[in-house]
Amino acid sequence: CALGGSKVERSAWRAHVDEEVEEELLLHHVQAHSRLAAITALSDTAQSVVNASSNGWHERRIVVQPGRVFGPTMRATARVLSQLQSELLSSTSPSKASKDVDLWRDLHHLQERLVLRGTCPEGGFVAPVVSMGFDFRMCVRQLEAKDSWLGASLVDKRIVNHGSWPECNVPASMLPSEHGAASPRNSEQGCIVLDVGANVGACTLLFSRMGYRVIAVEPEPSNLSLLRASLHLSQRDADAFGEVSLAEAAAAEVLGSVEIGRDLTNAGNSDVGAKRRPGFVFSTVRAAPLDDIATEHARHLGSDLSHVCMMKVDVEGGSALSALRGARRLLAGPVRVVSFEYVPSDPGHSVEELFILAEHGFSIFGNVGGAMEEREYLPAEFEHLTTQLAHAGQLGTTLVALKL
């Protein structure tokens, strides 16, 4: 074969060429037909594609590079919007006024969906985010979505009001130097970040925007719909993003399935094993040990478990302990940093989380704030620290475990 390379590489190259040809044919169709009927037909086609995307349809790719997954129709539609409007303007006449008004309205809605809503599901919209000096776009819940299936979320509200989710800053600051062997620029040996409890993807997209490959682990269906949609948004500097492999599962000690409950007033309170009560919706989801999830998805990213260098763990209730119990190979091997939310006031959390990390050679460091000091905490202090945080009524604090 004149192309050379493996069958997979040749297949990917042909798929890329096919997409480019399809896009160019679509653009040529627009450029070659200035008649109002041709414009109307393309507008209808493009509108149907955007409608399907914003209503939750996405190609179920396991691995996605954010900003580079628009299909040819979506890309061409975005490129020709201004041309469609110019063609319409030149075709306007008093005899077609009512029809032109309808088409202008359609084009306006099309542009609104492409720019403001993108591929976000119904009840979501595109929000700009700037975090650690990196900018990107992501799908979040509209405030009006609190009465819909998506419900409300304090994470989404904070992103809308402040343009970032600050809990991502600590793990992001712990990532390896861009000049080291684990740098994202070294695609063969570069660090893979494991984002456990990815929620709507604020940290996942930040890590990806920094150039790192990411395994995003999220089981809750409404959060997943927004995260998956964000991966299909156009992004500035799309080439800078690292690939993301999306694991639709709950981190657990053993393989199986679990029931997860979501608080409709705050999707951040999505908890495995939550008691059934009003105001919660429940879903049965796949569960698997983090060792298995990371092994499978590192392979999807063209690598293996040995390149997972950091874990960010932000899950509710007893899920944190189960996640660590199912990550013993990761903790004993490649992972050097674990950034995790510790909530002693929640009965589901346990001091055992700290001891598991210590047993695998990690040192536990606290952050300034509330009942904590910014220093290393020794195993002999774990029980006292846990009691102190619980008595202080602290909702949660981010601890960092380092393997020095």
PDB file of N, CA and C in Angstrom, residues 257-340:
ATOM      1  N   SER A 257     -22.500  -3.870  39.646  1.00  0.00           N
ATOM      2  CA  SER A 257     -23.334  -2.695  39.394  1.00  0.00           C
ATOM      3  C   SER A 257     -23.775  -2.125  40.739  1.00  0.00           C
ATOM      4  N   VAL A 258     -24.027  -0.820  40.759  1.00  0.00           N
ATOM      5  CA  VAL A 258     -24.462  -0.145  41.978  1.00  0.00           C
ATOM      6  C   VAL A 258     -25.571   0.826  41.641  1.00  0.00           C
ATOM      7  N   GLU A 259     -26.312   1.225  42.655  1.00  0.00           N
ATOM      8  CA  GLU A 259     -27.354   2.235  42.471  1.00  0.00           C
ATOM      9  C   GLU A 259     -26.827   3.569  42.984  1.00  0.00           C
ATOM     10  N   ILE A 260     -26.935   4.585  42.151  1.00  0.00           N
ATOM     11  CA  ILE A 260     -26.459   5.914  42.530  1.00  0.00           C
ATOM     12  C   ILE A 260     -27.650   6.861  42.605  1.00  0.00           C
ATOM     13  N   GLY A 261     -27.709   7.655  43.670  1.00  0.00           N
ATOM     14  CA  GLY A 261     -28.791   8.625  43.846  1.00  0.00           C
ATOM     15  C   GLY A 261     -28.281  10.033  43.635  1.00  0.00           C
ATOM     16  N   ARG A 262     -29.061  10.847  42.950  1.00  0.00           N
ATOM     17  CA  ARG A 262     -28.682  12.235  42.677  1.00  0.00           C
ATOM     18  C   ARG A 262     -29.690  13.188  43.310  1.00  0.00           C
ATOM     19  N   ASP A 263     -29.176  14.145  44.068  1.00  0.00           N
ATOM     20  CA  ASP A 263     -29.997  15.202  44.657  1.00  0.00           C
ATOM     21  C   ASP A 263     -30.364  16.190  43.553  1.00  0.00           C
ATOM     22  N   LEU A 264     -31.641  16.361  43.273  1.00  0.00           N
ATOM     23  CA  LEU A 264     -32.069  17.247  42.188  1.00  0.00           C
ATOM     24  C   LEU A 264     -31.745  18.705  42.462  1.00  0.00           C
ATOM     25  N   THR A 265     -31.484  19.053  43.728  1.00  0.00           N
ATOM     26  CA  THR A 265     -31.113  20.436  44.043  1.00  0.00           C
ATOM     27  C   THR A 265     -29.613  20.663  43.964  1.00  0.00           C
ATOM     28  N   ASN A 266     -28.838  19.584  43.916  1.00  0.00           N
ATOM     29  CA  ASN A 266     -27.384  19.704  43.798  1.00  0.00           C
ATOM     30  C   ASN A 266     -26.810  18.381  43.311  1.00  0.00           C
ATOM     31  N   ALA A 267     -26.509  18.334  42.014  1.00  0.00           N
ATOM     32  CA  ALA A 267     -26.014  17.095  41.413  1.00  0.00           C
ATOM     33  C   ALA A 267     -24.673  16.664  41.994  1.00  0.00           C
ATOM     34  N   GLY A 268     -23.978  17.602  42.691  1.00  0.00           N
ATOM     35  CA  GLY A 268     -22.735  17.227  43.346  1.00  0.00           C
ATOM     36  C   GLY A 268     -22.957  16.205  44.447  1.00  0.00           C
ATOM     37  N   ASN A 269     -24.191  16.128  44.950  1.00  0.00           N
ATOM     38  CA  ASN A 269     -24.530  15.134  45.968  1.00  0.00           C
ATOM     39  C   ASN A 269     -25.027  13.846  45.308  1.00  0.00           C
ATOM     40  N   SER A 270     -24.245  13.344  44.376  1.00  0.00           N
ATOM     41  CA  SER A 270     -24.561  12.062  43.742  1.00  0.00           C
ATOM     42  C   SER A 270     -23.802  10.990  44.506  1.00  0.00           C
ATOM     43  N   ASP A 271     -24.538  10.083  45.139  1.00  0.00           N
ATOM     44  CA  ASP A 271     -23.912   9.176  46.096  1.00  0.00           C
ATOM     45  C   ASP A 271     -24.339   7.735  45.835  1.00  0.00           C
ATOM     46  N   VAL A 272     -23.353   6.857  45.742  1.00  0.00           N
ATOM     47  CA  VAL A 272     -23.635   5.428  45.648  1.00  0.00           C
ATOM     48  C   VAL A 272     -24.182   4.954  46.991  1.00  0.00           C
ATOM     49  N   GLY A 273     -25.315   4.268  46.958  1.00  0.00           N
ATOM     50  CA  GLY A 273     -25.909   3.767  48.197  1.00  0.00           C
ATOM     51  C   GLY A 273     -26.767   4.766  48.927  1.00  0.00           C
ATOM     52  N   ALA A 274     -27.100   5.903  48.282  1.00  0.00           N
ATOM     53  CA  ALA A 274     -27.953   6.898  48.934  1.00  0.00           C
ATOM     54  C   ALA A 274     -29.330   6.294  49.239  1.00  0.00           C
ATOM     55  N   LYS A 275     -29.882   6.718  50.378  1.00  0.00           N
ATOM     56  CA  LYS A 275     -31.202   6.222  50.761  1.00  0.00           C
ATOM     57  C   LYS A 275     -32.267   6.851  49.875  1.00  0.00           C
ATOM     58  N   ARG A 276     -33.274   6.058  49.542  1.00  0.00           N
ATOM     59  CA  ARG A 276     -34.371   6.578  48.715  1.00  0.00           C
ATOM     60  C   ARG A 276     -35.202   7.577  49.514  1.00  0.00           C
ATOM     61  N   ARG A 277     -35.356   8.770  48.941  1.00  0.00           N
ATOM     62  CA  ARG A 277     -36.121   9.822  49.595  1.00  0.00           C
ATOM     63  C   ARG A 277     -36.565  10.830  48.547  1.00  0.00           C
ATOM     64  N   PRO A 278     -37.557  11.668  48.850  1.00  0.00           N
ATOM     65  CA  PRO A 278     -38.039  12.662  47.892  1.00  0.00           C
ATOM     66  C   PRO A 278     -36.912  13.613  47.472  1.00  0.00           C
ATOM     67  N   GLY A 279     -36.983  14.046  46.213  1.00  0.00           N
ATOM     68  CA  GLY A 279     -35.988  14.992  45.718  1.00  0.00           C
ATOM     69  C   GLY A 279     -34.743  14.344  45.163  1.00  0.00           C
ATOM     70  N   PHE A 280     -34.696  13.009  45.135  1.00  0.00           N
ATOM     71  CA  PHE A 280     -33.575  12.281  44.563  1.00  0.00           C
ATOM     72  C   PHE A 280     -34.047  11.437  43.383  1.00  0.00           C
ATOM     73  N   VAL A 281     -33.182  11.271  42.382  1.00  0.00           N
ATOM     74  CA  VAL A 281     -33.438  10.333  41.296  1.00  0.00           C
ATOM     75  C   VAL A 281     -32.343   9.273  41.341  1.00  0.00           C
ATOM     76  N   PHE A 282     -32.706   8.052  40.968  1.00  0.00           N
ATOM     77  CA  PHE A 282     -31.783   6.925  41.122  1.00  0.00           C
ATOM     78  C   PHE A 282     -31.535   6.236  39.786  1.00  0.00           C
ATOM     79  N   SER A 283     -30.290   5.773  39.613  1.00  0.00           N
ATOM     80  CA  SER A 283     -29.891   5.060  38.405  1.00  0.00           C
ATOM     81  C   SER A 283     -29.002   3.883  38.797  1.00  0.00           C
ATOM     82  N   THR A 284     -29.140   2.790  38.063  1.00  0.00           N
ATOM     83  CA  THR A 284     -28.247   1.649  38.242  1.00  0.00           C
ATOM     84  C   THR A 284     -27.127   1.759  37.225  1.00  0.00           C
ATOM     85  N   VAL A 285     -25.888   1.742  37.700  1.00  0.00           N
ATOM     86  CA  VAL A 285     -24.742   1.986  36.827  1.00  0.00           C
ATOM     87  C   VAL A 285     -23.696   0.893  37.012  1.00  0.00           C
ATOM     88  N   ARG A 286     -22.823   0.772  36.033  1.00  0.00           N
ATOM     89  CA  ARG A 286     -21.720  -0.185  36.090  1.00  0.00           C
ATOM     90  C   ARG A 286     -20.712   0.252  37.164  1.00  0.00           C
ATOM     91  N   ALA A 287     -20.143  -0.724  37.867  1.00  0.00           N
ATOM     92  CA  ALA A 287     -19.114  -0.443  38.862  1.00  0.00           C
ATOM     93  C   ALA A 287     -17.912  -1.342  38.590  1.00  0.00           C
ATOM     94  N   ALA A 288     -16.717  -0.805  38.820  1.00  0.00           N
ATOM     95  CA  ALA A 288     -15.500  -1.572  38.566  1.00  0.00           C
ATOM     96  C   ALA A 288     -14.361  -1.011  39.405  1.00  0.00           C
ATOM     97  N   PRO A 289     -13.363  -1.850  39.753  1.00  0.00           N
ATOM     98  CA  PRO A 289     -12.187  -1.347  40.471  1.00  0.00           C
ATOM     99  C   PRO A 289     -11.406  -0.365  39.600  1.00  0.00           C
ATOM    100  N   LEU A 290     -10.819   0.640  40.240  1.00  0.00           N
ATOM    101  CA  LEU A 290     -10.038   1.629  39.488  1.00  0.00           C
ATOM    102  C   LEU A 290      -8.861   0.988  38.756  1.00  0.00           C
ATOM    103  N   ASP A 291      -8.282  -0.057  39.346  1.00  0.00           N
ATOM    104  CA  ASP A 291      -7.193  -0.750  38.657  1.00  0.00           C
ATOM    105  C   ASP A 291      -7.639  -1.240  37.280  1.00  0.00           C
ATOM    106  N   ASP A 292      -8.845  -1.828  37.217  1.00  0.00           N
ATOM    107  CA  ASP A 292      -9.365  -2.352  35.947  1.00  0.00           C
ATOM    108  C   ASP A 292      -9.738  -1.221  34.997  1.00  0.00           C
ATOM    109  N   ILE A 293     -10.394  -0.177  35.530  1.00  0.00           N
ATOM    110  CA  ILE A 293     -10.786   0.957  34.696  1.00  0.00           C
ATOM    111  C   ILE A 293      -9.561   1.617  34.079  1.00  0.00           C
ATOM    112  N   ALA A 294      -8.551   1.870  34.904  1.00  0.00           N
ATOM    113  CA  ALA A 294      -7.343   2.547  34.418  1.00  0.00           C
ATOM    114  C   ALA A 294      -6.603   1.698  33.398  1.00  0.00           C
ATOM    115  N   THR A 295      -6.534   0.379  33.631  1.00  0.00           N
ATOM    116  CA  THR A 295      -5.853  -0.510  32.676  1.00  0.00           C
ATOM    117  C   THR A 295      -6.528  -0.469  31.315  1.00  0.00           C
ATOM    118  N   GLU A 296      -7.853  -0.579  31.322  1.00  0.00           N
ATOM    119  CA  GLU A 296      -8.608  -0.581  30.057  1.00  0.00           C
ATOM    120  C   GLU A 296      -8.469   0.738  29.318  1.00  0.00           C
ATOM    121  N   HIS A 297      -8.641   1.850  30.018  1.00  0.00           N
ATOM    122  CA  HIS A 297      -8.675   3.143  29.336  1.00  0.00           C
ATOM    123  C   HIS A 297      -7.275   3.677  29.009  1.00  0.00           C
ATOM    124  N   ALA A 298      -6.268   3.275  29.773  1.00  0.00           N
ATOM    125  CA  ALA A 298      -4.899   3.621  29.379  1.00  0.00           C
ATOM    126  C   ALA A 298      -4.567   2.955  28.051  1.00  0.00           C
ATOM    127  N   ARG A 299      -5.062   1.745  27.863  1.00  0.00           N
ATOM    128  CA  ARG A 299      -4.856   1.046  26.587  1.00  0.00           C
ATOM    129  C   ARG A 299      -5.561   1.787  25.456  1.00  0.00           C
ATOM    130  N   HIS A 300      -6.761   2.301  25.711  1.00  0.00           N
ATOM    131  CA  HIS A 300      -7.458   3.089  24.690  1.00  0.00           C
ATOM    132  C   HIS A 300      -6.644   4.325  24.306  1.00  0.00           C
ATOM    133  N   LEU A 301      -5.883   4.855  25.252  1.00  0.00           N
ATOM    134  CA  LEU A 301      -5.068   6.043  24.995  1.00  0.00           C
ATOM    135  C   LEU A 301      -3.707   5.689  24.414  1.00  0.00           C
ATOM    136  N   GLY A 302      -3.530   4.423  24.066  1.00  0.00           N
ATOM    137  CA  GLY A 302      -2.281   4.000  23.449  1.00  0.00           C
ATOM    138  C   GLY A 302      -1.162   3.794  24.436  1.00  0.00           C
ATOM    139  N   SER A 303      -1.499   3.523  25.700  1.00  0.00           N
ATOM    140  CA  SER A 303      -0.477   3.409  26.726  1.00  0.00           C
ATOM    141  C   SER A 303      -0.836   2.249  27.652  1.00  0.00           C
ATOM    142  N   ASP A 304      -0.321   2.286  28.869  1.00  0.00           N
ATOM    143  CA  ASP A 304      -0.642   1.247  29.844  1.00  0.00           C
ATOM    144  C   ASP A 304      -0.670   1.857  31.241  1.00  0.00           C
ATOM    145  N   LEU A 305      -0.937   1.005  32.227  1.00  0.00           N
ATOM    146  CA  LEU A 305      -1.132   1.454  33.599  1.00  0.00           C
ATOM    147  C   LEU A 305       0.086   2.201  34.148  1.00  0.00           C
ATOM    148  N   SER A 306       1.271   1.882  33.646  1.00  0.00           N
ATOM    149  CA  SER A 306       2.494   2.462  34.193  1.00  0.00           C
ATOM    150  C   SER A 306       2.602   3.964  33.958  1.00  0.00           C
ATOM    151  N   HIS A 307       1.752   4.525  33.076  1.00  0.00           N
ATOM    152  CA  HIS A 307       1.839   5.953  32.783  1.00  0.00           C
ATOM    153  C   HIS A 307       0.797   6.795  33.524  1.00  0.00           C
ATOM    154  N   VAL A 308      -0.022   6.149  34.364  1.00  0.00           N
ATOM    155  CA  VAL A 308      -0.968   6.910  35.189  1.00  0.00           C
ATOM    156  C   VAL A 308      -0.183   7.451  36.382  1.00  0.00           C
ATOM    157  N   CYS A 309       0.103   8.745  36.392  1.00  0.00           N
ATOM    158  CA  CYS A 309       0.987   9.305  37.426  1.00  0.00           C
ATOM    159  C   CYS A 309       0.231  10.069  38.500  1.00  0.00           C
ATOM    160  N   MET A 310      -1.037  10.440  38.242  1.00  0.00           N
ATOM    161  CA  MET A 310      -1.775  11.210  39.231  1.00  0.00           C
ATOM    162  C   MET A 310      -3.242  10.817  39.250  1.00  0.00           C
ATOM    163  N   MET A 311      -3.836  10.827  40.453  1.00  0.00           N
ATOM    164  CA  MET A 311      -5.264  10.585  40.617  1.00  0.00           C
ATOM    165  C   MET A 311      -5.885  11.772  41.329  1.00  0.00           C
ATOM    166  N   LYS A 312      -7.025  12.247  40.792  1.00  0.00           N
ATOM    167  CA  LYS A 312      -7.854  13.206  41.506  1.00  0.00           C
ATOM    168  C   LYS A 312      -9.133  12.476  41.881  1.00  0.00           C
ATOM    169  N   VAL A 313      -9.424  12.400  43.185  1.00  0.00           N
ATOM    170  CA  VAL A 313     -10.587  11.638  43.649  1.00  0.00           C
ATOM    171  C   VAL A 313     -11.534  12.582  44.376  1.00  0.00           C
ATOM    172  N   ASP A 314     -12.728  12.737  43.833  1.00  0.00           N
ATOM    173  CA  ASP A 314     -13.752  13.583  44.454  1.00  0.00           C
ATOM    174  C   ASP A 314     -15.091  12.881  44.304  1.00  0.00           C
ATOM    175  N   VAL A 315     -15.365  11.967  45.232  1.00  0.00           N
ATOM    176  CA  VAL A 315     -16.611  11.192  45.198  1.00  0.00           C
ATOM    177  C   VAL A 315     -17.265  11.282  46.570  1.00  0.00           C
ATOM    178  N   GLU A 316     -18.550  10.962  46.602  1.00  0.00           N
ATOM    179  CA  GLU A 316     -19.336  11.154  47.823  1.00  0.00           C
ATOM    180  C   GLU A 316     -19.418   9.869  48.646  1.00  0.00           C
ATOM    181  N   GLY A 317     -19.657  10.046  49.935  1.00  0.00           N
ATOM    182  CA  GLY A 317     -19.958   8.934  50.830  1.00  0.00           C
ATOM    183  C   GLY A 317     -18.876   7.878  50.863  1.00  0.00           C
ATOM    184  N   GLY A 318     -19.309   6.621  50.954  1.00  0.00           N
ATOM    185  CA  GLY A 318     -18.379   5.505  51.046  1.00  0.00           C
ATOM    186  C   GLY A 318     -17.675   5.188  49.754  1.00  0.00           C
ATOM    187  N   SER A 319     -18.000   5.912  48.684  1.00  0.00           N
ATOM    188  CA  SER A 319     -17.372   5.637  47.389  1.00  0.00           C
ATOM    189  C   SER A 319     -15.874   5.885  47.422  1.00  0.00           C
ATOM    190  N   ALA A 320     -15.423   6.848  48.240  1.00  0.00           N
ATOM    191  CA  ALA A 320     -13.995   7.170  48.295  1.00  0.00           C
ATOM    192  C   ALA A 320     -13.194   5.983  48.818  1.00  0.00           C
ATOM    193  N   LEU A 321     -13.672   5.368  49.894  1.00  0.00           N
ATOM    194  CA  LEU A 321     -12.976   4.214  50.458  1.00  0.00           C
ATOM    195  C   LEU A 321     -12.979   3.045  49.473  1.00  0.00           C
ATOM    196  N   SER A 322     -14.131   2.804  48.836  1.00  0.00           N
ATOM    197  CA  SER A 322     -14.214   1.730  47.840  1.00  0.00           C
ATOM    198  C   SER A 322     -13.275   1.990  46.671  1.00  0.00           C
ATOM    199  N   ALA A 323     -13.190   3.253  46.265  1.00  0.00           N
ATOM    200  CA  ALA A 323     -12.311   3.605  45.142  1.00  0.00           C
ATOM    201  C   ALA A 323     -10.858   3.284  45.473  1.00  0.00           C
ATOM    202  N   LEU A 324     -10.409   3.636  46.671  1.00  0.00           N
ATOM    203  CA  LEU A 324      -9.017   3.380  47.049  1.00  0.00           C
ATOM    204  C   LEU A 324      -8.760   1.886  47.250  1.00  0.00           C
ATOM    205  N   ARG A 325      -9.735   1.177  47.783  1.00  0.00           N
ATOM    206  CA  ARG A 325      -9.564  -0.273  47.949  1.00  0.00           C
ATOM    207  C   ARG A 325      -9.419  -0.975  46.596  1.00  0.00           C
ATOM    208  N   GLY A 326     -10.038  -0.394  45.574  1.00  0.00           N
ATOM    209  CA  GLY A 326      -9.954  -0.990  44.232  1.00  0.00           C
ATOM    210  C   GLY A 326      -8.829  -0.437  43.386  1.00  0.00           C
ATOM    211  N   ALA A 327      -7.894   0.295  44.035  1.00  0.00           N
ATOM    212  CA  ALA A 327      -6.802   0.934  43.275  1.00  0.00           C
ATOM    213  C   ALA A 327      -5.432   0.541  43.807  1.00  0.00           C
ATOM    214  N   ARG A 328      -5.311  -0.643  44.359  1.00  0.00           N
ATOM    215  CA  ARG A 328      -4.063  -1.028  45.023  1.00  0.00           C
ATOM    216  C   ARG A 328      -2.901  -1.175  44.045  1.00  0.00           C
ATOM    217  N   ARG A 329      -3.166  -1.652  42.837  1.00  0.00           N
ATOM    218  CA  ARG A 329      -2.075  -1.740  41.847  1.00  0.00           C
ATOM    219  C   ARG A 329      -1.612  -0.350  41.438  1.00  0.00           C
ATOM    220  N   LEU A 330      -2.549   0.577  41.263  1.00  0.00           N
ATOM    221  CA  LEU A 330      -2.188   1.952  40.925  1.00  0.00           C
ATOM    222  C   LEU A 330      -1.361   2.587  42.033  1.00  0.00           C
ATOM    223  N   LEU A 331      -1.811   2.406  43.274  1.00  0.00           N
ATOM    224  CA  LEU A 331      -1.136   3.040  44.399  1.00  0.00           C
ATOM    225  C   LEU A 331       0.237   2.416  44.655  1.00  0.00           C
ATOM    226  N   ALA A 332       0.353   1.112  44.411  1.00  0.00           N
ATOM    227  CA  ALA A 332       1.631   0.434  44.643  1.00  0.00           C
ATOM    228  C   ALA A 332       2.624   0.695  43.514  1.00  0.00           C
ATOM    229  N   GLY A 333       2.128   1.156  42.371  1.00  0.00           N
ATOM    230  CA  GLY A 333       3.005   1.302  41.225  1.00  0.00           C
ATOM    231  C   GLY A 333       3.228   2.721  40.757  1.00  0.00           C
ATOM    232  N   PRO A 334       2.543   3.122  39.678  1.00  0.00           N
ATOM    233  CA  PRO A 334       2.935   4.345  38.974  1.00  0.00           C
ATOM    234  C   PRO A 334       2.487   5.657  39.600  1.00  0.00           C
ATOM    235  N   VAL A 335       1.392   5.658  40.351  1.00  0.00           N
ATOM    236  CA  VAL A 335       0.834   6.920  40.838  1.00  0.00           C
ATOM    237  C   VAL A 335       1.750   7.553  41.884  1.00  0.00           C
ATOM    238  N   ARG A 336       2.032   8.838  41.689  1.00  0.00           N
ATOM    239  CA  ARG A 336       2.890   9.574  42.610  1.00  0.00           C
ATOM    240  C   ARG A 336       2.133  10.649  43.392  1.00  0.00           C
ATOM    241  N   VAL A 337       0.959  11.035  42.893  1.00  0.00           N
ATOM    242  CA  VAL A 337       0.167  12.079  43.537  1.00  0.00           C
ATOM    243  C   VAL A 337      -1.295  11.643  43.591  1.00  0.00           C
ATOM    244  N   VAL A 338      -1.928  11.793  44.752  1.00  0.00           N
ATOM    245  CA  VAL A 338      -3.371  11.581  44.889  1.00  0.00           C
ATOM    246  C   VAL A 338      -3.942  12.829  45.561  1.00  0.00           C
ATOM    247  N   SER A 339      -4.773  13.556  44.838  1.00  0.00           N
ATOM    248  CA  SER A 339      -5.478  14.709  45.389  1.00  0.00           C
ATOM    249  C   SER A 339      -6.907  14.258  45.646  1.00  0.00           C
ATOM    250  N   PHE A 340      -7.358  14.340  46.907  1.00  0.00           N
ATOM    251  CA  PHE A 340      -8.668  13.766  47.215  1.00  0.00           C
ATOM    252  C   PHE A 340      -9.427  14.603  48.239  1.00  0.00           C
TER     253      PHE A 340
END
